[in-house]
């Protein structure tokens, strides 16, 4: 286990970057996770006229300005995808596959590009619906399992499950070659709804249905409540107060993930508030010691 | 202290307890379980006088796991005698679990 950072920021859009520069100015030890493109939405914007101080710029221009700004301040982006964040009490554990980062406070600036859950998915979570096939596979020994795979990595999980289950169905949500064990049955139909009584009984497809004991939804992008277990969500957005604090102490959120309007300046402003709130939280925690 | 319980002694450990019992269903291959166990240990330190804490390894205890229909781990259940008062599926922050235990005291 490495060092414990003061603040970990998840996301490199305007909210995350603004949070990063403010925390850096306040001399905090930070780590920021994201991509070198900073934000796919930003790069795609053809023309921006509502970002104060930058008239008639393209998204790419603005992205280059952002990149130059953080690099001038010595902020480097860690290009890793956080799978889960666990609130351990006085710190947070950020999981990247087998690796763990630790931080005293976190700022979520993940944007709002995640798939909507399937009908019935949230209702049956933990009652047959799961997000981690490798975690829960042994509980489905000798049972029927459906895997809805959104990426290539899901295939490996399907193969692992097929060694334990009595029957594994794989519903691919992408096109390509599938490297699956011969006993995995591929069903190329769109899933519509998960149904059951007190537990999952079947998944309804665009055509037909599959009777099953368990369903694993293996997506690329996680919703915030899956990313941070225990996080309170309201109408599809992370619930925050005026200080950008969530229901979890030490966990802040900023940008599109907290709600509308989805705008660069709003995101940056929230990132700044979140960052300063996190700094205040850290200073208070230090005083206690 | 967290008592390791199993298929054989589950009934007596739960039913004969005067206090409510918090049971952590876990397995060694489950990542989120590993993260949750120190959280449960801290809670046991803080609340151990009023509440009994126990854990069940689902790998070794299939009878109990299937009786309580554990479909995802970690699962934490709060028992009062032989009734399940609360079920929490997946990792939860310490403050959340504490609140849920407290409302059953």
Tab-separated table of C-alpha atoms in Angstrom:
chain	number	residue	atom	x	y	z
A	1	UNK	CA	0.000	0.000	0.000
A	2	UNK	CA	1.358	3.403	-1.001
A	3	UNK	CA	1.052	6.801	0.569
A	4	UNK	CA	-2.270	8.230	1.699
A	5	UNK	CA	-3.181	11.298	-0.393
A	6	UNK	CA	-5.008	14.285	1.052
A	7	UNK	CA	-7.516	14.436	-1.787
A	8	UNK	CA	-8.272	12.033	-4.630
A	9	UNK	CA	-10.199	13.507	-7.543
A	10	UNK	CA	-12.055	11.210	-9.916
A	11	UNK	CA	-12.586	12.793	-13.317
A	12	UNK	CA	-10.637	15.227	-15.502
A	13	UNK	CA	-13.406	17.416	-16.913
A	14	UNK	CA	-13.697	21.094	-15.909
A	15	UNK	CA	-14.995	20.199	-12.413
A	16	UNK	CA	-12.170	17.792	-11.611
A	17	UNK	CA	-9.437	20.061	-12.988
A	18	UNK	CA	-10.700	23.155	-11.190
A	19	UNK	CA	-10.830	21.096	-7.994
A	20	UNK	CA	-7.264	19.925	-8.613
A	21	UNK	CA	-5.754	23.380	-9.172
A	22	UNK	CA	-7.449	24.809	-6.076
A	23	UNK	CA	-6.332	21.939	-3.869
A	24	UNK	CA	-2.820	22.321	-5.259
A	25	UNK	CA	-2.851	26.073	-4.511
A	26	UNK	CA	-3.808	25.182	-0.946
A	27	UNK	CA	-0.787	22.923	-0.838
A	28	UNK	CA	-2.596	19.608	-0.533
A	29	UNK	CA	-1.152	16.324	-1.710
A	30	UNK	CA	-3.531	15.307	-4.497
A	31	UNK	CA	-4.049	12.590	-7.069
A	32	UNK	CA	-6.349	12.943	-10.051
A	33	UNK	CA	-7.712	10.066	-12.144
A	34	UNK	CA	-8.901	10.467	-15.725
A	35	UNK	CA	-7.730	10.562	-19.313
A	36	UNK	CA	-5.253	12.676	-21.280
A	37	UNK	CA	-8.148	13.834	-23.477
A	38	UNK	CA	-9.501	15.313	-20.230
A	39	UNK	CA	-13.157	15.034	-21.240
A	40	UNK	CA	-14.629	13.452	-24.361
A	41	UNK	CA	-17.530	15.923	-24.276
A	42	UNK	CA	-15.192	18.906	-24.220
A	43	UNK	CA	-13.152	17.713	-27.184
A	44	UNK	CA	-16.314	17.230	-29.239
A	45	UNK	CA	-17.792	20.715	-28.646
A	46	UNK	CA	-17.643	22.671	-31.939
A	47	UNK	CA	-18.086	26.189	-30.495
A	48	UNK	CA	-18.226	27.608	-26.969
A	49	UNK	CA	-19.437	31.164	-26.250
A	50	UNK	CA	-20.494	30.945	-22.626
A	51	UNK	CA	-17.169	30.379	-20.898
A	52	UNK	CA	-16.166	33.737	-19.454
A	53	UNK	CA	-12.917	35.040	-20.893
A	54	UNK	CA	-12.944	32.701	-23.879
A	55	UNK	CA	-15.147	33.944	-26.718
A	56	UNK	CA	-15.700	31.817	-29.801
A	57	UNK	CA	-13.394	28.929	-28.935
A	58	UNK	CA	-13.669	25.303	-29.928
A	59	UNK	CA	-13.797	22.563	-27.322
A	60	UNK	CA	-10.322	21.483	-28.437
A	61	UNK	CA	-8.927	25.004	-27.866
A	62	UNK	CA	-10.368	25.082	-24.386
A	63	UNK	CA	-9.075	21.576	-23.670
A	64	UNK	CA	-5.563	22.670	-24.703
A	65	UNK	CA	-5.787	25.677	-22.384
A	66	UNK	CA	-6.878	23.419	-19.516
A	67	UNK	CA	-4.060	20.967	-20.245
A	68	UNK	CA	-1.471	23.759	-20.343
A	69	UNK	CA	-2.818	25.160	-17.068
A	70	UNK	CA	-2.564	21.954	-15.069
A	71	UNK	CA	0.789	21.034	-16.532
A	72	UNK	CA	2.144	24.502	-15.585
A	73	UNK	CA	1.050	23.752	-12.024
A	74	UNK	CA	2.721	20.363	-12.033
A	75	UNK	CA	-0.484	18.333	-11.922
A	76	UNK	CA	-0.174	14.987	-13.652
A	77	UNK	CA	-3.158	12.826	-14.559
A	78	UNK	CA	-3.203	9.191	-13.496
A	79	UNK	CA	-4.740	7.263	-16.384
A	80	UNK	CA	-6.498	4.592	-14.405
A	81	UNK	CA	-10.121	3.668	-14.064
A	82	UNK	CA	-11.430	3.496	-10.518
A	83	UNK	CA	-13.726	0.498	-10.076
A	84	UNK	CA	-14.918	1.197	-6.552
A	85	UNK	CA	-14.464	3.666	-3.753
A	86	UNK	CA	-14.955	2.402	-0.212
A	87	UNK	CA	-15.615	4.799	2.658
A	88	UNK	CA	-13.534	3.179	5.390
A	89	UNK	CA	-14.315	5.724	8.086
A	90	UNK	CA	-11.416	8.150	8.320
A	91	UNK	CA	-10.154	7.485	4.788
A	92	UNK	CA	-11.256	6.208	1.382
A	93	UNK	CA	-9.949	3.170	-0.456
A	94	UNK	CA	-9.964	3.562	-4.242
A	95	UNK	CA	-9.785	0.260	-6.084
A	96	UNK	CA	-8.178	-0.181	-9.500
A	97	UNK	CA	-8.503	-3.891	-10.174
A	98	UNK	CA	-6.045	-5.370	-7.638
A	99	UNK	CA	-4.436	-2.045	-6.763
A	100	UNK	CA	-5.600	0.230	-3.933
A	101	UNK	CA	-5.073	3.978	-3.565
A	102	UNK	CA	-5.851	5.724	-0.302
A	103	UNK	CA	-7.061	9.274	0.262
A	104	UNK	CA	-8.430	11.211	3.224
A	105	UNK	CA	-11.034	13.008	1.117
A	106	UNK	CA	-12.441	12.452	-2.360
A	107	UNK	CA	-14.066	14.587	-5.018
A	108	UNK	CA	-16.299	12.885	-7.568
A	109	UNK	CA	-16.285	14.681	-10.910
A	110	UNK	CA	-17.331	11.819	-13.137
A	111	UNK	CA	-19.747	13.579	-15.487
A	112	UNK	CA	-22.988	11.969	-16.447
A	113	UNK	CA	-22.299	9.373	-19.084
A	114	UNK	CA	-23.521	6.158	-17.676
A	115	UNK	CA	-26.137	3.786	-18.964
A	116	UNK	CA	-29.570	3.797	-17.405
A	117	UNK	CA	-30.300	0.688	-15.358
A	118	UNK	CA	-32.522	-1.968	-16.860
A	119	UNK	CA	-36.089	-2.099	-15.606
A	120	UNK	CA	-36.084	-4.254	-12.459
A	121	UNK	CA	-32.302	-4.086	-12.090
A	122	UNK	CA	-32.194	-1.913	-8.963
A	123	UNK	CA	-35.166	-3.671	-7.405
A	124	UNK	CA	-33.446	-7.067	-7.586
A	125	UNK	CA	-29.921	-5.935	-6.748
A	126	UNK	CA	-28.575	-8.459	-4.253
A	127	UNK	CA	-31.599	-10.671	-4.912
A	128	UNK	CA	-30.182	-12.283	-7.999
A	129	UNK	CA	-28.791	-9.217	-9.758
A	130	UNK	CA	-25.104	-8.488	-9.297
A	131	UNK	CA	-22.326	-6.379	-10.783
A	132	UNK	CA	-19.331	-8.531	-9.910
A	133	UNK	CA	-19.510	-11.980	-11.446
A	134	UNK	CA	-16.161	-13.090	-10.078
A	135	UNK	CA	-17.258	-12.008	-6.575
A	136	UNK	CA	-20.546	-13.854	-6.500
A	137	UNK	CA	-20.070	-16.725	-8.965
A	138	UNK	CA	-19.503	-19.391	-6.279
A	139	UNK	CA	-22.967	-18.592	-4.886
A	140	UNK	CA	-24.433	-19.755	-8.211
A	141	UNK	CA	-22.802	-23.153	-8.227
A	142	UNK	CA	-25.069	-25.521	-10.192
A	143	UNK	CA	-27.522	-22.747	-11.048
A	144	UNK	CA	-28.502	-20.850	-14.170
A	145	UNK	CA	-26.763	-17.519	-14.766
A	146	UNK	CA	-27.285	-14.827	-17.394
A	147	UNK	CA	-24.468	-12.390	-18.103
A	148	UNK	CA	-25.183	-9.131	-19.863
A	149	UNK	CA	-21.761	-8.075	-21.139
A	150	UNK	CA	-20.996	-4.543	-22.295
A	151	UNK	CA	-17.298	-5.118	-23.070
A	152	UNK	CA	-14.649	-7.701	-23.939
A	153	UNK	CA	-13.632	-8.179	-20.293
A	154	UNK	CA	-17.102	-9.524	-19.541
A	155	UNK	CA	-16.239	-12.576	-21.641
A	156	UNK	CA	-13.571	-13.671	-19.169
A	157	UNK	CA	-16.030	-13.349	-16.316
A	158	UNK	CA	-18.597	-15.362	-18.299
A	159	UNK	CA	-16.053	-18.126	-18.853
A	160	UNK	CA	-15.246	-18.233	-15.164
A	161	UNK	CA	-18.930	-18.387	-14.218
A	162	UNK	CA	-19.531	-21.172	-16.749
A	163	UNK	CA	-17.116	-23.412	-14.846
A	164	UNK	CA	-19.373	-23.282	-11.796
A	165	UNK	CA	-22.912	-22.730	-13.042
A	166	UNK	CA	-25.133	-25.398	-14.548
A	167	UNK	CA	-25.868	-23.121	-17.502
A	168	UNK	CA	-24.451	-19.763	-18.584
A	169	UNK	CA	-26.089	-17.451	-21.106
A	170	UNK	CA	-24.165	-14.505	-22.532
A	171	UNK	CA	-25.967	-11.471	-23.908
A	172	UNK	CA	-23.398	-9.310	-25.723
A	173	UNK	CA	-24.189	-5.576	-25.866
A	174	UNK	CA	-21.443	-4.911	-28.429
A	175	UNK	CA	-20.403	-6.325	-31.790
A	176	UNK	CA	-17.318	-8.428	-32.343
A	177	UNK	CA	-15.840	-11.861	-31.928
A	178	UNK	CA	-16.667	-13.486	-28.632
A	179	UNK	CA	-14.007	-15.644	-26.953
A	180	UNK	CA	-16.280	-17.833	-24.883
A	181	UNK	CA	-16.155	-21.387	-23.617
A	182	UNK	CA	-18.187	-23.778	-25.793
A	183	UNK	CA	-20.714	-24.341	-22.976
A	184	UNK	CA	-21.650	-20.639	-22.867
A	185	UNK	CA	-24.745	-19.942	-24.938
A	186	UNK	CA	-24.723	-16.606	-26.784
A	187	UNK	CA	-28.083	-14.850	-27.001
A	188	UNK	CA	-28.012	-11.859	-29.330
A	189	UNK	CA	-31.202	-10.171	-28.226
A	190	UNK	CA	-31.786	-6.942	-26.414
A	191	UNK	CA	-32.595	-7.303	-22.708
A	192	UNK	CA	-35.744	-5.397	-21.716
A	193	UNK	CA	-36.623	-6.155	-18.129
A	194	UNK	CA	-35.637	-8.191	-15.080
A	195	UNK	CA	-38.549	-9.833	-13.302
A	196	UNK	CA	-39.083	-12.008	-10.258
A	197	UNK	CA	-40.957	-12.279	-6.986
A	198	UNK	CA	-38.736	-12.028	-3.907
A	199	UNK	CA	-35.821	-13.014	-6.136
A	200	UNK	CA	-34.934	-12.917	-9.819
A	201	UNK	CA	-36.773	-15.504	-11.885
A	202	UNK	CA	-36.204	-14.395	-15.473
A	203	UNK	CA	-34.955	-11.799	-17.884
A	204	UNK	CA	-37.280	-10.602	-20.616
A	205	UNK	CA	-35.706	-9.981	-24.010
A	206	UNK	CA	-36.898	-8.098	-27.087
A	207	UNK	CA	-37.945	-11.535	-28.278
A	208	UNK	CA	-38.554	-14.233	-25.715
A	209	UNK	CA	-37.234	-14.622	-22.207
A	210	UNK	CA	-34.709	-16.658	-20.199
A	211	UNK	CA	-35.545	-18.399	-16.918
A	212	UNK	CA	-32.581	-17.826	-14.600
A	213	UNK	CA	-31.360	-17.774	-10.996
A	214	UNK	CA	-28.958	-14.884	-11.394
A	215	UNK	CA	-28.148	-11.994	-13.711
A	216	UNK	CA	-24.853	-10.125	-13.858
A	217	UNK	CA	-24.793	-6.713	-15.503
A	218	UNK	CA	-21.197	-5.994	-16.551
A	219	UNK	CA	-20.985	-2.387	-17.736
A	220	UNK	CA	-18.197	-0.048	-18.793
A	221	UNK	CA	-19.260	2.957	-16.825
A	222	UNK	CA	-20.621	2.673	-13.349
A	223	UNK	CA	-23.357	4.811	-11.903
A	224	UNK	CA	-22.154	6.855	-8.908
A	225	UNK	CA	-23.999	4.675	-6.403
A	226	UNK	CA	-22.182	1.600	-7.728
A	227	UNK	CA	-18.870	3.426	-7.788
A	228	UNK	CA	-19.241	4.589	-4.170
A	229	UNK	CA	-21.432	2.160	-2.197
A	230	UNK	CA	-23.664	4.048	0.217
A	231	UNK	CA	-23.694	7.278	-1.801
A	232	UNK	CA	-27.049	9.011	-1.808
A	233	UNK	CA	-28.561	9.701	-5.229
A	234	UNK	CA	-31.517	11.946	-5.955
A	235	UNK	CA	-33.278	11.871	-9.319
A	236	UNK	CA	-30.277	10.363	-11.071
A	237	UNK	CA	-27.712	12.805	-9.661
A	238	UNK	CA	-25.424	12.766	-6.626
A	239	UNK	CA	-27.077	14.628	-3.778
A	240	UNK	CA	-24.921	17.519	-2.511
A	241	UNK	CA	-25.340	20.529	-0.244
A	242	UNK	CA	-24.069	24.059	-0.912
A	243	UNK	CA	-20.564	22.994	0.075
A	244	UNK	CA	-20.757	20.190	-2.501
A	245	UNK	CA	-20.687	17.631	0.308
A	246	UNK	CA	-22.443	14.314	-0.224
A	247	UNK	CA	-24.096	12.191	2.479
A	248	UNK	CA	-20.693	10.561	3.154
A	249	UNK	CA	-18.314	12.572	5.324
A	250	UNK	CA	-15.216	13.584	3.382
A	251	UNK	CA	-16.797	12.786	0.018
A	252	UNK	CA	-17.611	15.721	-2.275
A	253	UNK	CA	-19.032	15.897	-5.799
A	254	UNK	CA	-18.933	18.499	-8.558
A	255	UNK	CA	-19.983	19.034	-12.161
A	256	UNK	CA	-22.610	17.266	-14.274
A	257	UNK	CA	-22.774	14.341	-11.839
A	258	UNK	CA	-24.505	16.594	-9.279
A	259	UNK	CA	-27.233	17.821	-11.631
A	260	UNK	CA	-28.270	20.310	-14.255
A	261	UNK	CA	-27.430	22.650	-15.914
A	262	UNK	CA	-24.674	20.727	-17.681
A	263	UNK	CA	-22.295	23.661	-18.322
A	264	UNK	CA	-18.515	24.154	-18.150
A	265	UNK	CA	-18.622	27.174	-15.854
A	266	UNK	CA	-21.055	25.579	-13.431
A	267	UNK	CA	-18.845	22.484	-13.357
A	268	UNK	CA	-15.687	24.508	-12.717
A	269	UNK	CA	-17.394	26.566	-10.015
A	270	UNK	CA	-18.608	23.460	-8.249
A	271	UNK	CA	-15.160	21.899	-8.535
A	272	UNK	CA	-13.711	24.923	-6.784
A	273	UNK	CA	-16.278	24.840	-3.978
A	274	UNK	CA	-15.798	21.078	-3.538
A	275	UNK	CA	-12.056	21.501	-3.370
A	276	UNK	CA	-12.177	24.269	-0.760
A	277	UNK	CA	-14.696	22.280	1.288
A	278	UNK	CA	-12.395	19.282	1.180
A	279	UNK	CA	-9.490	21.465	2.330
A	280	UNK	CA	-11.559	22.760	5.263
A	281	UNK	CA	-12.538	19.166	6.135
A	282	UNK	CA	-8.881	18.069	6.132
A	283	UNK	CA	-7.781	21.024	8.251
A	284	UNK	CA	-10.487	20.259	10.813
A	285	UNK	CA	-9.477	16.596	10.910
A	286	UNK	CA	-5.877	17.647	11.541
A	287	UNK	CA	-6.878	19.952	14.393
A	288	UNK	CA	-8.578	17.068	16.173
A	289	UNK	CA	-5.348	15.093	16.350
B	1	UNK	CA	-14.656	-9.471	19.136
B	2	UNK	CA	-16.136	-11.147	16.101
B	3	UNK	CA	-17.176	-14.730	16.506
B	4	UNK	CA	-16.719	-17.086	13.569
B	5	UNK	CA	-19.905	-19.176	13.363
B	6	UNK	CA	-20.922	-22.043	11.119
B	7	UNK	CA	-23.761	-24.287	9.930
B	8	UNK	CA	-23.611	-26.315	13.145
B	9	UNK	CA	-23.637	-23.659	15.836
B	10	UNK	CA	-25.466	-20.900	13.940
B	11	UNK	CA	-28.826	-21.580	15.574
B	12	UNK	CA	-27.623	-21.542	19.160
B	13	UNK	CA	-25.304	-18.561	18.679
B	14	UNK	CA	-28.092	-16.469	17.170
B	15	UNK	CA	-31.197	-17.660	19.007
B	16	UNK	CA	-29.598	-17.892	22.443
B	17	UNK	CA	-28.166	-14.417	22.263
B	18	UNK	CA	-29.762	-11.858	24.555
B	19	UNK	CA	-28.657	-9.010	22.318
B	20	UNK	CA	-29.155	-8.510	18.600
B	21	UNK	CA	-26.551	-10.205	16.428
B	22	UNK	CA	-24.849	-8.624	13.418
B	23	UNK	CA	-23.736	-11.317	10.994
B	24	UNK	CA	-21.258	-10.623	8.192
B	25	UNK	CA	-21.522	-13.181	5.362
B	26	UNK	CA	-18.210	-13.233	3.540
B	27	UNK	CA	-15.740	-15.341	1.573
B	28	UNK	CA	-11.974	-15.139	1.163
B	29	UNK	CA	-12.162	-14.582	-2.627
B	30	UNK	CA	-14.435	-11.544	-2.380
B	31	UNK	CA	-12.689	-8.162	-2.614
B	32	UNK	CA	-15.444	-5.978	-1.157
B	33	UNK	CA	-15.672	-8.405	1.794
B	34	UNK	CA	-12.021	-7.732	2.580
B	35	UNK	CA	-12.757	-4.017	2.656
B	36	UNK	CA	-15.812	-4.461	4.829
B	37	UNK	CA	-14.215	-6.659	7.487
B	38	UNK	CA	-12.062	-3.906	9.087
B	39	UNK	CA	-15.180	-1.697	9.151
B	40	UNK	CA	-17.108	-4.417	10.988
B	41	UNK	CA	-14.172	-4.902	13.359
B	42	UNK	CA	-14.212	-1.207	14.241
B	43	UNK	CA	-17.944	-1.346	14.858
B	44	UNK	CA	-17.451	-4.401	17.053
B	45	UNK	CA	-14.954	-2.421	19.109
B	46	UNK	CA	-17.353	0.487	19.459
B	47	UNK	CA	-20.608	-1.402	19.976
B	48	UNK	CA	-19.432	-4.773	21.263
B	49	UNK	CA	-21.029	-4.259	24.645
B	50	UNK	CA	-24.565	-3.925	23.330
B	51	UNK	CA	-24.390	-5.960	20.157
B	52	UNK	CA	-22.958	-9.344	19.288
B	53	UNK	CA	-20.904	-9.530	16.082
B	54	UNK	CA	-20.397	-12.703	14.091
B	55	UNK	CA	-19.220	-13.780	10.676
B	56	UNK	CA	-20.077	-16.671	8.395
B	57	UNK	CA	-17.786	-17.922	5.644
B	58	UNK	CA	-20.291	-18.763	2.875
B	59	UNK	CA	-17.856	-21.154	1.192
B	60	UNK	CA	-17.724	-23.430	4.203
B	61	UNK	CA	-21.317	-22.995	5.328
B	62	UNK	CA	-23.671	-23.594	2.419
B	63	UNK	CA	-26.672	-24.531	4.601
B	64	UNK	CA	-26.909	-21.205	6.378
B	65	UNK	CA	-26.083	-19.281	3.209
B	66	UNK	CA	-28.879	-20.905	1.287
B	67	UNK	CA	-31.315	-20.719	4.213
B	68	UNK	CA	-30.944	-16.937	4.266
B	69	UNK	CA	-30.714	-16.804	0.463
B	70	UNK	CA	-27.406	-15.025	0.274
B	71	UNK	CA	-27.145	-14.039	-3.402
B	72	UNK	CA	-24.381	-11.496	-3.218
B	73	UNK	CA	-21.566	-10.892	-0.780
B	74	UNK	CA	-20.749	-9.132	1.390
B	75	UNK	CA	-24.178	-9.296	3.000
B	76	UNK	CA	-24.655	-8.097	6.561
B	77	UNK	CA	-27.746	-9.173	8.462
B	78	UNK	CA	-29.064	-8.020	11.798
B	79	UNK	CA	-30.794	-10.788	13.771
B	80	UNK	CA	-32.999	-10.531	16.791
B	81	UNK	CA	-33.478	-14.088	18.086
B	82	UNK	CA	-34.280	-15.933	14.856
B	83	UNK	CA	-35.817	-13.016	12.974
B	84	UNK	CA	-33.912	-11.084	10.336
B	85	UNK	CA	-34.417	-7.409	11.152
B	86	UNK	CA	-32.181	-5.908	8.476
B	87	UNK	CA	-30.304	-6.998	5.366
B	88	UNK	CA	-27.537	-4.926	3.832
B	89	UNK	CA	-26.128	-6.093	0.530
B	90	UNK	CA	-22.717	-4.950	-0.621
B	91	UNK	CA	-20.170	-2.695	1.008
B	92	UNK	CA	-21.582	0.142	3.139
B	93	UNK	CA	-19.824	3.012	4.864
B	94	UNK	CA	-19.342	2.584	8.595
B	95	UNK	CA	-21.737	5.398	9.517
B	96	UNK	CA	-24.543	3.726	7.510
B	97	UNK	CA	-24.122	0.342	9.167
B	98	UNK	CA	-23.915	1.937	12.592
B	99	UNK	CA	-27.175	3.803	12.018
B	100	UNK	CA	-28.914	0.627	10.899
B	101	UNK	CA	-27.662	-1.341	13.904
B	102	UNK	CA	-28.642	1.450	16.287
B	103	UNK	CA	-32.218	1.579	15.132
B	104	UNK	CA	-32.560	-2.063	16.211
B	105	UNK	CA	-31.189	-1.604	19.707
